[in-house]
Coordinates of C-alpha atoms and ligand atoms in Angstrom, one line a residue:
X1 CA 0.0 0.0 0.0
X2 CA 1.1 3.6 -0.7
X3 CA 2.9 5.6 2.1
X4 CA 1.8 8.7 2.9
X5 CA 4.6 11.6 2.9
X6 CA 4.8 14.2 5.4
X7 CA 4.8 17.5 3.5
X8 CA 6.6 20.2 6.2
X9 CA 6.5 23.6 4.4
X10 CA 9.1 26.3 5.4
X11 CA 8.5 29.1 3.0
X12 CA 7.6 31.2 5.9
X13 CA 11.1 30.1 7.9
X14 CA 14.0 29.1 5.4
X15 CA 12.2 30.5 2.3
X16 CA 11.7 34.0 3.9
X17 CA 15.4 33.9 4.8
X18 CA 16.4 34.1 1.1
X19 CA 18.2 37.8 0.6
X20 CA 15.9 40.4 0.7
X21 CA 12.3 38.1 0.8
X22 CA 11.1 39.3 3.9
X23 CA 7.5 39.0 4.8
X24 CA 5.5 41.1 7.2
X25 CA 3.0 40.0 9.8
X26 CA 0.2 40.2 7.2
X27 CA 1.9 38.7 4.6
X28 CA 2.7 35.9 6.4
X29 CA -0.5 35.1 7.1
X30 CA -1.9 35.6 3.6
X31 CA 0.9 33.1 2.3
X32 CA -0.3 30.4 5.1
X33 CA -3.9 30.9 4.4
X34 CA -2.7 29.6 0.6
X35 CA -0.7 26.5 2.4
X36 CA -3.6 25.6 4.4
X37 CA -5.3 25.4 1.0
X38 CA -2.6 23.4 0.0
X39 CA -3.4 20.6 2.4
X40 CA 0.5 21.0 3.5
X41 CA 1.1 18.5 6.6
X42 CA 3.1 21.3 8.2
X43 CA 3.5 25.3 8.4
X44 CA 7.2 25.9 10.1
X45 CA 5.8 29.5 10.3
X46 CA 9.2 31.1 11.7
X47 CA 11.8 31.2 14.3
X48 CA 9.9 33.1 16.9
X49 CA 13.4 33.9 19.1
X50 CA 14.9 36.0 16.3
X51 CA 12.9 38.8 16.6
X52 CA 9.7 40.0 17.7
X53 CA 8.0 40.8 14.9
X54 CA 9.0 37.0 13.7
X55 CA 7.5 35.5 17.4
X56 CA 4.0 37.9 16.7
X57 CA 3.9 36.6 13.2
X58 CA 4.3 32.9 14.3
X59 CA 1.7 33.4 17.3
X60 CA -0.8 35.2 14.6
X61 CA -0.5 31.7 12.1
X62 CA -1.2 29.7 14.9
X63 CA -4.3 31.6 16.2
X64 CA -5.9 32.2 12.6
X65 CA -4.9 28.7 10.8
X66 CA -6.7 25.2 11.4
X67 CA -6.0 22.1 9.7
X68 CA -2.1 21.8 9.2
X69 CA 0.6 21.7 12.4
X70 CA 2.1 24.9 12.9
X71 CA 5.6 24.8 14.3
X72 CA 8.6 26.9 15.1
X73 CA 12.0 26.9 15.1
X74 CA 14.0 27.3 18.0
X75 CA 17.8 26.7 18.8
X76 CA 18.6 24.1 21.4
X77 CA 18.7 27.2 24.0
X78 CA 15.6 27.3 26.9
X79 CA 14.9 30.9 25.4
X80 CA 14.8 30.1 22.4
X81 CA 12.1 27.2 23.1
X82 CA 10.0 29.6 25.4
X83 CA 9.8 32.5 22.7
X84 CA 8.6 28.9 20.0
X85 CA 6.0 27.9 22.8
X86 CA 4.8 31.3 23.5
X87 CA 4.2 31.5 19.5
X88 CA 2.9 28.3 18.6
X89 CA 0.7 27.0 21.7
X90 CA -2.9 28.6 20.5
X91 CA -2.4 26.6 17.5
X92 CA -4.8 23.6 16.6
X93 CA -2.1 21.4 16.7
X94 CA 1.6 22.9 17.2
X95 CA 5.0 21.6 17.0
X96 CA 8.5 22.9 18.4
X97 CA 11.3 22.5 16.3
X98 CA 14.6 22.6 17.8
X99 CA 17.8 21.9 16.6
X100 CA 21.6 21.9 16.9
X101 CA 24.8 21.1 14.4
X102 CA 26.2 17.4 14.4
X103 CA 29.2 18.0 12.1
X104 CA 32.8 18.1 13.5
X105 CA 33.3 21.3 11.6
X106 CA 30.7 23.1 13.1
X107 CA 31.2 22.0 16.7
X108 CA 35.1 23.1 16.1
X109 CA 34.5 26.6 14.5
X110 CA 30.7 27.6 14.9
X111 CA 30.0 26.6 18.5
X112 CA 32.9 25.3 19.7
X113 CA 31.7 22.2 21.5
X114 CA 32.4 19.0 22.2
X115 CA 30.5 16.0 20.8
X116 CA 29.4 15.2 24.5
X117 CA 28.2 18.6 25.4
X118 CA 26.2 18.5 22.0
X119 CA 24.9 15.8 22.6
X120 CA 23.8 16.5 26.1
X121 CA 22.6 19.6 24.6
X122 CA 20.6 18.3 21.9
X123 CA 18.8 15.7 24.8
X124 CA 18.0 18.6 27.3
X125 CA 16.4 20.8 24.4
X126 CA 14.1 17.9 23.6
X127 CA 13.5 17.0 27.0
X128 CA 12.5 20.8 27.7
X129 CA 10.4 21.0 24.8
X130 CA 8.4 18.5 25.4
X131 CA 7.5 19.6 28.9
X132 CA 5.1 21.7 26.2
X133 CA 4.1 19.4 23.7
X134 CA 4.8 15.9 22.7
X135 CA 5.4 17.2 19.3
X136 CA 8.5 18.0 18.9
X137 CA 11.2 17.8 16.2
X138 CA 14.6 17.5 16.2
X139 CA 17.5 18.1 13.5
X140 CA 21.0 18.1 12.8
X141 CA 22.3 20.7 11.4
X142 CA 24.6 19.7 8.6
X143 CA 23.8 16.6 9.2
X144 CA 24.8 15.7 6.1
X145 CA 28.7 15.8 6.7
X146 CA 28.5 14.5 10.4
X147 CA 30.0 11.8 11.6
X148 CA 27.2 9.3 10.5
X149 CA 27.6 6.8 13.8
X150 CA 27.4 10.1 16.2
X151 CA 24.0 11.5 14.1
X152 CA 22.5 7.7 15.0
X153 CA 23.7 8.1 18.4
X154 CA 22.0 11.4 18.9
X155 CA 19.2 10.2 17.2
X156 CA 18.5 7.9 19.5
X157 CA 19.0 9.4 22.4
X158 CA 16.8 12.5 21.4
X159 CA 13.8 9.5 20.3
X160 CA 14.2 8.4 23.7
X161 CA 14.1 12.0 25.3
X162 CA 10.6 12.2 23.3
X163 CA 11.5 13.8 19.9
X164 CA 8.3 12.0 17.5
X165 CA 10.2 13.5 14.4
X166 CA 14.2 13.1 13.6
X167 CA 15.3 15.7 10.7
X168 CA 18.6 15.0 8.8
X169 CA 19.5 18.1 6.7
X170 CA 21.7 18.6 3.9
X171 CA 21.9 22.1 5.3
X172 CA 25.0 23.1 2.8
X173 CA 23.3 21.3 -0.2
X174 CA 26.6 18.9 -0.4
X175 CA 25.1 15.5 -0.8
X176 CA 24.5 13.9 -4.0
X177 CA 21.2 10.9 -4.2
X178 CA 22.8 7.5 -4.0
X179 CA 25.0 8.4 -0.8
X180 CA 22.4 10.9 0.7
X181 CA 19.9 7.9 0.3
X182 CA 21.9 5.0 1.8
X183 CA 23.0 7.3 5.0
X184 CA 18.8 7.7 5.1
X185 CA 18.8 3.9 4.9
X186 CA 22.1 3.7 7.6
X187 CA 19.8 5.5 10.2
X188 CA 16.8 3.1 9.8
X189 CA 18.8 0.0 10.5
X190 CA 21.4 1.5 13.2
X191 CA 18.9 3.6 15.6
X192 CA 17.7 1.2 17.4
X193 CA 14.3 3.2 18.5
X194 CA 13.7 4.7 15.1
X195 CA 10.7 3.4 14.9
X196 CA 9.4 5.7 16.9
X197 CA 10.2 8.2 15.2
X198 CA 9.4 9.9 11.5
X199 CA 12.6 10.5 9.3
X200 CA 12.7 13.9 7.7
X201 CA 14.7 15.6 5.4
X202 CA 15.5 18.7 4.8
X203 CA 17.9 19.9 1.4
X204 CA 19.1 22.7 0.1
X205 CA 19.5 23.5 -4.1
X206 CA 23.6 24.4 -3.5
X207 CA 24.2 21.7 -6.5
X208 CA 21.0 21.6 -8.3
X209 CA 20.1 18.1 -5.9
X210 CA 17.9 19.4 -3.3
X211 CA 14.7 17.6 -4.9
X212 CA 16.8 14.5 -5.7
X213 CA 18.1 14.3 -2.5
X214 CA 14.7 14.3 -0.9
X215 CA 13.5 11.5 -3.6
X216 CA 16.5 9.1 -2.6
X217 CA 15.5 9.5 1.0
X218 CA 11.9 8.8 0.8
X219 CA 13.0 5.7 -1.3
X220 CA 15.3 4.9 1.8
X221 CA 13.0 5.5 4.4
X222 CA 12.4 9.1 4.9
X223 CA 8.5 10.0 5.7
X224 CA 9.1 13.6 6.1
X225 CA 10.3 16.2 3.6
X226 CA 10.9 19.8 4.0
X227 CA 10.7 22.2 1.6
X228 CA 9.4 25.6 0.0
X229 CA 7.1 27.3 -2.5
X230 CA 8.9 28.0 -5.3
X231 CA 12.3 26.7 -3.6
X232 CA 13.2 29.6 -1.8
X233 CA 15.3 29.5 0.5
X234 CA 18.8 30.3 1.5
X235 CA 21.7 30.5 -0.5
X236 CA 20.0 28.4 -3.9
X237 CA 16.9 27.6 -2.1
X238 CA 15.2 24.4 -0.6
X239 CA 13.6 21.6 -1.8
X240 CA 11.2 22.7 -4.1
X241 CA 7.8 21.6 -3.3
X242 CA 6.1 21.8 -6.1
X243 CA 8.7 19.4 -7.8
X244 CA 8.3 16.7 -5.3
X245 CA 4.8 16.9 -5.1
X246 CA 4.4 16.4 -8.6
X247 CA 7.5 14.1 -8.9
X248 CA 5.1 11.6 -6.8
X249 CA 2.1 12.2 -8.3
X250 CA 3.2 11.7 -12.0
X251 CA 5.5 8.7 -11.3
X252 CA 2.8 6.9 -8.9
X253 CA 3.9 4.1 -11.4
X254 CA 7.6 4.8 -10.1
X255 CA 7.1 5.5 -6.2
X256 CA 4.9 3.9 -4.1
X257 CA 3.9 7.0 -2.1
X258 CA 1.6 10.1 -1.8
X259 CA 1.1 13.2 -0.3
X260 CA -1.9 14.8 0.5
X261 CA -1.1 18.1 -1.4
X262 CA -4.6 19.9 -3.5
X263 CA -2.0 20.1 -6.5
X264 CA -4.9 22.7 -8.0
X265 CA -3.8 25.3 -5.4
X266 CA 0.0 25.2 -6.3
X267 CA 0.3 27.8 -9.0
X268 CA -2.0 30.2 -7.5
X269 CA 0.0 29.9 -4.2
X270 CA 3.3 29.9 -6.6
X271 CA 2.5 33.3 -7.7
X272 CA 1.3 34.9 -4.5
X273 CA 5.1 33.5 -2.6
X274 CA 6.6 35.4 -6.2
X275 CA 4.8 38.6 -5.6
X276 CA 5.1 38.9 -1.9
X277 CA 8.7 37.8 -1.2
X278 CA 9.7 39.4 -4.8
X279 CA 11.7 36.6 -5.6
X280 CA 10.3 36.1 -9.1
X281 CA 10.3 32.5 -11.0
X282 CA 12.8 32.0 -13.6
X283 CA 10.9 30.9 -16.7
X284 CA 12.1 27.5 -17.3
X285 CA 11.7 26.7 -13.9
X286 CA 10.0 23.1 -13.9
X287 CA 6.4 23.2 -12.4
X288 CA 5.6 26.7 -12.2
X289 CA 7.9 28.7 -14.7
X290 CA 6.3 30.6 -16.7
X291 CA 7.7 28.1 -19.8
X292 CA 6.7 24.7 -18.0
X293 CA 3.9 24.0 -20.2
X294 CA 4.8 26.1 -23.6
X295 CA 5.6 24.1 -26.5
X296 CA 7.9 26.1 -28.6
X297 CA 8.6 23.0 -31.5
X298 CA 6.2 22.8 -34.2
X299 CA 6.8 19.2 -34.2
X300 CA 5.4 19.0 -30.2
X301 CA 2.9 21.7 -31.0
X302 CA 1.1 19.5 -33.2
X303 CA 1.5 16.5 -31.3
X304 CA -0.2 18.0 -28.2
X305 CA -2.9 19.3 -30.4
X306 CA -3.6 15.8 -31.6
X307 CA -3.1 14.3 -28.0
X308 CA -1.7 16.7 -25.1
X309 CA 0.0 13.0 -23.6
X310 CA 3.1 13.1 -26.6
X311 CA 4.5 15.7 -25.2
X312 CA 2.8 16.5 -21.8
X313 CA 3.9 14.4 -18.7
X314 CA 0.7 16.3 -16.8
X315 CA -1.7 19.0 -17.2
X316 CA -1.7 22.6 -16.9
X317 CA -4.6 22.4 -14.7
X318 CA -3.6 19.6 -12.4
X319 CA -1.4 22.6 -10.8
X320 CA -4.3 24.9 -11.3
X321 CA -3.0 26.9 -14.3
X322 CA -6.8 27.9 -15.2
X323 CA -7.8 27.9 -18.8
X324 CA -8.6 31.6 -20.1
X325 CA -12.2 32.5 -19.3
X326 CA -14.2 35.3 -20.1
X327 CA -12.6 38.8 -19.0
X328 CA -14.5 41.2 -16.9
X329 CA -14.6 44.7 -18.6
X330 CA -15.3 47.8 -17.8
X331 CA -19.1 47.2 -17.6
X332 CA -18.6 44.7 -15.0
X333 CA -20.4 45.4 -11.5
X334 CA -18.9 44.3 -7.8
X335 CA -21.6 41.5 -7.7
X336 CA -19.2 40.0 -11.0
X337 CA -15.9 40.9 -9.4
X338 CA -16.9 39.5 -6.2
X339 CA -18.6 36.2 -8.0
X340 CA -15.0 35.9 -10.0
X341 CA -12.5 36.8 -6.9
X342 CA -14.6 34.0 -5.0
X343 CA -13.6 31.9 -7.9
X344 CA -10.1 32.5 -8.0
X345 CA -10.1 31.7 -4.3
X346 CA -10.3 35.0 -2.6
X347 CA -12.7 36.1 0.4
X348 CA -12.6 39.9 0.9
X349 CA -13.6 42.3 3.6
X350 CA -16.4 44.5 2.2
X351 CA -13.1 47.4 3.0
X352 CA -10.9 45.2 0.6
X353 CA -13.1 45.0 -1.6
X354 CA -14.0 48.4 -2.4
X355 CA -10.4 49.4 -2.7
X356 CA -10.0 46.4 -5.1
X357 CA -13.1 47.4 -7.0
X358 CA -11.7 50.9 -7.5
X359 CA -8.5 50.1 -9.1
X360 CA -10.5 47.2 -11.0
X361 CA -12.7 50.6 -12.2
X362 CA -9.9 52.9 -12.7
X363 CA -8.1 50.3 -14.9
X364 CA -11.2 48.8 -17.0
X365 CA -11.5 52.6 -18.3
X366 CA -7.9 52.3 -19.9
X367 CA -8.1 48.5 -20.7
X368 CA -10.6 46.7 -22.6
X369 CA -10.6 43.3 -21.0
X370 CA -9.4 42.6 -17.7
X371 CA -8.5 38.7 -17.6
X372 CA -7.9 36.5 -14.2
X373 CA -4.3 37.5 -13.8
X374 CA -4.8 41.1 -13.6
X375 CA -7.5 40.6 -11.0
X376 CA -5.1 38.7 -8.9
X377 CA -2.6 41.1 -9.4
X378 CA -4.7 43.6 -8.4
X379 CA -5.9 42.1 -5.1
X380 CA -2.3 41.3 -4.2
X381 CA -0.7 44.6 -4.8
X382 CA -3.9 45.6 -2.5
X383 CA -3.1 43.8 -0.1
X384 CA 0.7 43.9 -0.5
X385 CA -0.3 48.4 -0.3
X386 CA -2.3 47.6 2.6
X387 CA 0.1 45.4 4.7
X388 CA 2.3 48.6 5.6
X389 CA 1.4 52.0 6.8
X390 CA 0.9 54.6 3.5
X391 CA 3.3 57.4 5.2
X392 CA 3.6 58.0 1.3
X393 CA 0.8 58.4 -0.7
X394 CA 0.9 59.1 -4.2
X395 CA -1.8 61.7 -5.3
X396 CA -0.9 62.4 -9.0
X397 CA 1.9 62.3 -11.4
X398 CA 2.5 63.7 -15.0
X399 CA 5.2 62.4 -17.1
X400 CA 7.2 64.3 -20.3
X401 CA 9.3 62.3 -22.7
X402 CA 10.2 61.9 -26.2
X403 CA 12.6 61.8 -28.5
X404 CA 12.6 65.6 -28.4
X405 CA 12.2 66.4 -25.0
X406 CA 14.3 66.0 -21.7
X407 CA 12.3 63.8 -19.5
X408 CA 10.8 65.4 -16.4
X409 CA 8.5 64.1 -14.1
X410 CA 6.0 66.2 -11.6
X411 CA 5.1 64.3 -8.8
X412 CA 2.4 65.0 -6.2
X413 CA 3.1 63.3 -2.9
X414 CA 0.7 63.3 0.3
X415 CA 3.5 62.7 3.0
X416 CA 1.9 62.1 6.3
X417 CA -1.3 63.5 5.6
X418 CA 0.2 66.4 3.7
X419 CA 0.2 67.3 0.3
X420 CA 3.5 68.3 -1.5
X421 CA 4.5 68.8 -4.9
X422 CA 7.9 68.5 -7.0
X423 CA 9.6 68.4 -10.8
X424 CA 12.8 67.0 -11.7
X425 CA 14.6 66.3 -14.8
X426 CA 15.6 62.8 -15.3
X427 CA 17.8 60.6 -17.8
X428 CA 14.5 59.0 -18.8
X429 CA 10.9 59.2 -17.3
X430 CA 11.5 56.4 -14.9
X431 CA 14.6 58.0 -13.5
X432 CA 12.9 61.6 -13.7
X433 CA 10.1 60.5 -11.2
X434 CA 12.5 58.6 -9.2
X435 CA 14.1 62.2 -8.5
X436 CA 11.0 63.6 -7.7
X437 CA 10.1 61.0 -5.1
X438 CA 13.5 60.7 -3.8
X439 CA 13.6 64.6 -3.2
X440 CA 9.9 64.6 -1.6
X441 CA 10.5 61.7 0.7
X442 CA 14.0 62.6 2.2
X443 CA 15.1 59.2 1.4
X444 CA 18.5 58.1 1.2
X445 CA 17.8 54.9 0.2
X446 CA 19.6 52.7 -2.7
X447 CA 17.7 51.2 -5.2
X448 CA 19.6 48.1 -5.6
X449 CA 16.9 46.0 -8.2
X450 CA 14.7 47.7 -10.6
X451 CA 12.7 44.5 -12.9
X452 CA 9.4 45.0 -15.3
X453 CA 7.2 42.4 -16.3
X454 CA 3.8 42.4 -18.2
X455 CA 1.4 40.3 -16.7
X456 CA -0.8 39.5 -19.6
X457 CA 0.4 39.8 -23.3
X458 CA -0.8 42.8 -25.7
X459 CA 0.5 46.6 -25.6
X460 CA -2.6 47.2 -23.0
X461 CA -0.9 44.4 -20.6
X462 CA -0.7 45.5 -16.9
X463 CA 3.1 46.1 -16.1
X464 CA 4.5 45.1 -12.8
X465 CA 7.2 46.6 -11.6
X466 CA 9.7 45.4 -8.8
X467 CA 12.5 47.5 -7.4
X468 CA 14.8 46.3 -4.2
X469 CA 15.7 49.0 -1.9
X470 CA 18.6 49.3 0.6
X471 CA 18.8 51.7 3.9
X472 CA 21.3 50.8 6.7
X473 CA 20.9 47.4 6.2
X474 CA 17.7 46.7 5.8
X475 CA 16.6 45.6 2.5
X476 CA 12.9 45.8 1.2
X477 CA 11.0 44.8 -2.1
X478 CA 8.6 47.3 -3.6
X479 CA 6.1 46.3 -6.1
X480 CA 3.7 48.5 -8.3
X481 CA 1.1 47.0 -10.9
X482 CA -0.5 49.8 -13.8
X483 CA -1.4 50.0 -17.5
X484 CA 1.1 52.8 -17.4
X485 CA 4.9 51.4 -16.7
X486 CA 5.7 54.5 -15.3
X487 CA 3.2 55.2 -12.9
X488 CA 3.4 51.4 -12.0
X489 CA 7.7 52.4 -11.6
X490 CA 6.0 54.9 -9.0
X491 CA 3.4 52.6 -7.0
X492 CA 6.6 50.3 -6.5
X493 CA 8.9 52.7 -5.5
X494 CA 6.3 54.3 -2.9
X495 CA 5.4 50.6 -1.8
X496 CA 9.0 50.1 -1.1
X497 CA 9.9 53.2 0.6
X498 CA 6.7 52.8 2.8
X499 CA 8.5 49.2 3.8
X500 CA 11.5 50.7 4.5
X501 CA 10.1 53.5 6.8
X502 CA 8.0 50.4 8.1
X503 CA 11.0 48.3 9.1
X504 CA 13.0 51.0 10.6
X505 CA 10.3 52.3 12.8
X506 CA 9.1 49.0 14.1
X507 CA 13.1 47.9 14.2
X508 CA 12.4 44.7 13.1
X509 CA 15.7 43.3 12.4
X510 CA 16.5 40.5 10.7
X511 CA 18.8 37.8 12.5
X512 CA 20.7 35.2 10.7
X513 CA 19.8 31.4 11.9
X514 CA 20.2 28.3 10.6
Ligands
MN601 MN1 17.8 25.4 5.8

């Protein structure tokens, strides 16, 4: 009979460590509400110790989400457990996650231990936690270059001390399948307790293996895997779960296992981790890249015509890439656009939507159809606009260019409630508004990324602009969507300058972890 996979999703933890993806409270919790659509087993919704904002995040996920577990990462340290507890114990079903490094090389020049004390260490932590739930989870860091005898030593010691799940990481993406597998399979046949226990996994993309890695271990025993929308993550990501999800599902024939994953809800939830964390989807990434499902060949293009199985090892819409359907236009009332956002899986407040219906106005009088992508963009950006304060506000904005005119740009700002006004020359419009804001706003920031992209095709498409922004350390995403590329170049700038002010003032630093 089929074994069922654990699916432990850390977009919120490891993915929202990649540079420059992180989330805010609200976000958060609109990224979760998409995993709890998922069916994910697991929502490792942060690491509660590392800073306040992360612990009020992680308590907010456990109070508002049913269904999945919701756990948190803590280090093998009593505070960092209390902070986890203190986030996670309202949920329906939490889990503490606690962990400490294994390998010789990170005892000798990380935390300077010794093997003993680690172990001692790793015991107490589990032994603490579960003085607040018997679900508790343990890992290895870097397992995967540890001493393989001392991992299955510590293994079973924490199994005895009450850990229910044992995680062995590949937390510098250094393994490759065969060996990663058969030191999966070494565990199952030298801890002697391991069955009481569920063996996870956790990879990262270092060498292009994360996914592979995972595979080799659930053929060798593993029950758990960790990974990420979109395989985010640090450094080159996680384990992309999209890819093992579908890896499963496709080759049933191949691997006797399943997960319990509404594959429908991946590419919706694919694009919302893109938008929010900015981290946007290389084309030919497999899954959910934009390319995943274009045939280019003429040769294929007929084929799938004839019969979509030649050349198509699954559908578009087993990941929930919808077929086109009938735009909304300008005629459209908010009965239609509610009926169609209920559709595409979104609930608003009456308050969201009439902001959403506004826009969805404002833009049906400059475009003639509005199709299902543009309404999701729309309520994103919304609620991307709406998850920080507006301390900038932008009021209007008229643009000159041409080939015979030096670009200038007249910006009108509301800045804390008050309305201010300013021109500026520029090296092109884009840059020319850019001045404007950056002399209305004070800001000293540096705009480190600056990336367009059309969200449907056609010269009326909606552009979307994303710009990364830097300020004594603390990085932010912006994002603006608008028929008009250089307003939309404005919206993103504002958003980001809005979540830069937002950071600084609420001094939510970001700490490294695992
Ligand atoms: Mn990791």
């Amino acid at each position: 009979m089929a074994k069922k996979i654990i699916i432990f999703d850390t977009t919120l933890r490891d993915g929202e460590q990649s540079p420059g993806a992180s989330l805010n409270s609200k976000e958060k919790v609109q990224i979760a509400r998409h995993l709890q659509m998922l069916q994910v087993d697991v929502i490792e919704a942060g690491f509660p110790y590392a800073s306040p904002g992360d612990l009020e995040a992680v308590r907010t996920i456990a109070r508002e989400i049913r269904g999945p577990q919701i756990a948190a990462l803590a280090r093998a340290k009593k505070e960092d457990l209390d902070a986890a507890w203190e986030a996670v114990k309202e949920a329906e079903n939490p889990r503490i996650h606690t962990f400490i490094s294994t390998s010789d090389i990170h005892l000798k020049y990380q935390i300077r231990k010794s093997r003993e004390q680690v172990l001692e260490e790793a015991v107490a932590a589990v032994q603490y936690a579960c003085r607040f739930t018997s679900n508790v989870e343990f890992s290895a860091m870097d397992a995967s270059r540890s001493d393989l005898d001392y991992v299955a030593k510590v293994f079973t010691a924490v199994i005895d001390a009450g850990a229910k799940t044992v995680n062995f990481p590949d937390t510098v993406g250094y393994a490759v399948p065969q060996e990663f597998g058969a030191k999966i399979k070494y565990l199952t046949e030298h801890v002697p307790n391991i069955h009481r226990a569920i063996i996870s996994v956790h990879c990262h993309d270092d060498l292009g293996l994360a996914v592979a890695n995972s595979l080799a271990a659930i053929l060798n025993g593993a029950l758990q895997v960790e990974c990420t929308i979109n395989g985010i993550g640090e450094r080159a990501g996680n384990t992309s779960m999209e890819e093992v999800v579908m890896a499963l599902a496709t080759r049933k024939d191949f691997f006797d296992y399943y997960t319990d994953i509404v594959t429908e809800h991946i590419y919706p939830t694919s694009r919302l981790v893109s938008k929010l964390t900015g981290m946007i989807v290389q084309p030919n990434k497999a899954i959910v890249g934009a390319n995943a499902f274009a045939h280019e060949s003429g040769i294929h293009q007929d084929a799938v015509l004839k019969e979509a199985s030649t050349f198509e090892i699954m559908t578009p819409q087993s990941i929930g890439i919808k077929e086109s359907s009938l735009p909304l236009g300008k005629l459209s009332g908010r009965h239609a656009l509610r009926d169609k956002l209920k559709r595409l899986g979104y609930t608003l407040t009456e308050d969201d939507l009439n902001q959403v219906f506004a826009r969805f106005k404002d833009l049906a009088d400059r475009k003639k159809h509005i199709f299902d992508e543009d309404l999701e963009s729309l309520v994103e950006m919304e609620v991307l606009r709406r998850s920080v304060p507006e301390y900038y506000k932008l009021v209007e904005m008229v643009v000159l260019t041409g080939t015979m005119a030096k670009p200038t740009a007249t910006v009108k700002l509301e800045i804390d409630g008050k309305v201010e006004r300013y021109s500026s020359f520029g090296d092109g419009p884009i840059d020319a508004t850019f001045k404007a804001i950056t002399h209305l706003t004070k800001s000293e920031c540096r705009l480190l990324k600056f990336s367009v992209s059309s969200i449907t095709g056609g010269t009326d498409a909606l552009g979307e602009i994303t710009v990364k922004l830097e300020e004594d350390g603390h990085i932010v995403t912006g994002r603006g969507v608008d028929p008009d590329i250089v307003t939309a170049s404005a919206r993103a700038f504002l958003n980001g300058l809005n979540r830069l002010r937002y950071v600084q003032e609420a001094g939510m630093a970001q700490a490294a972890t695992s």
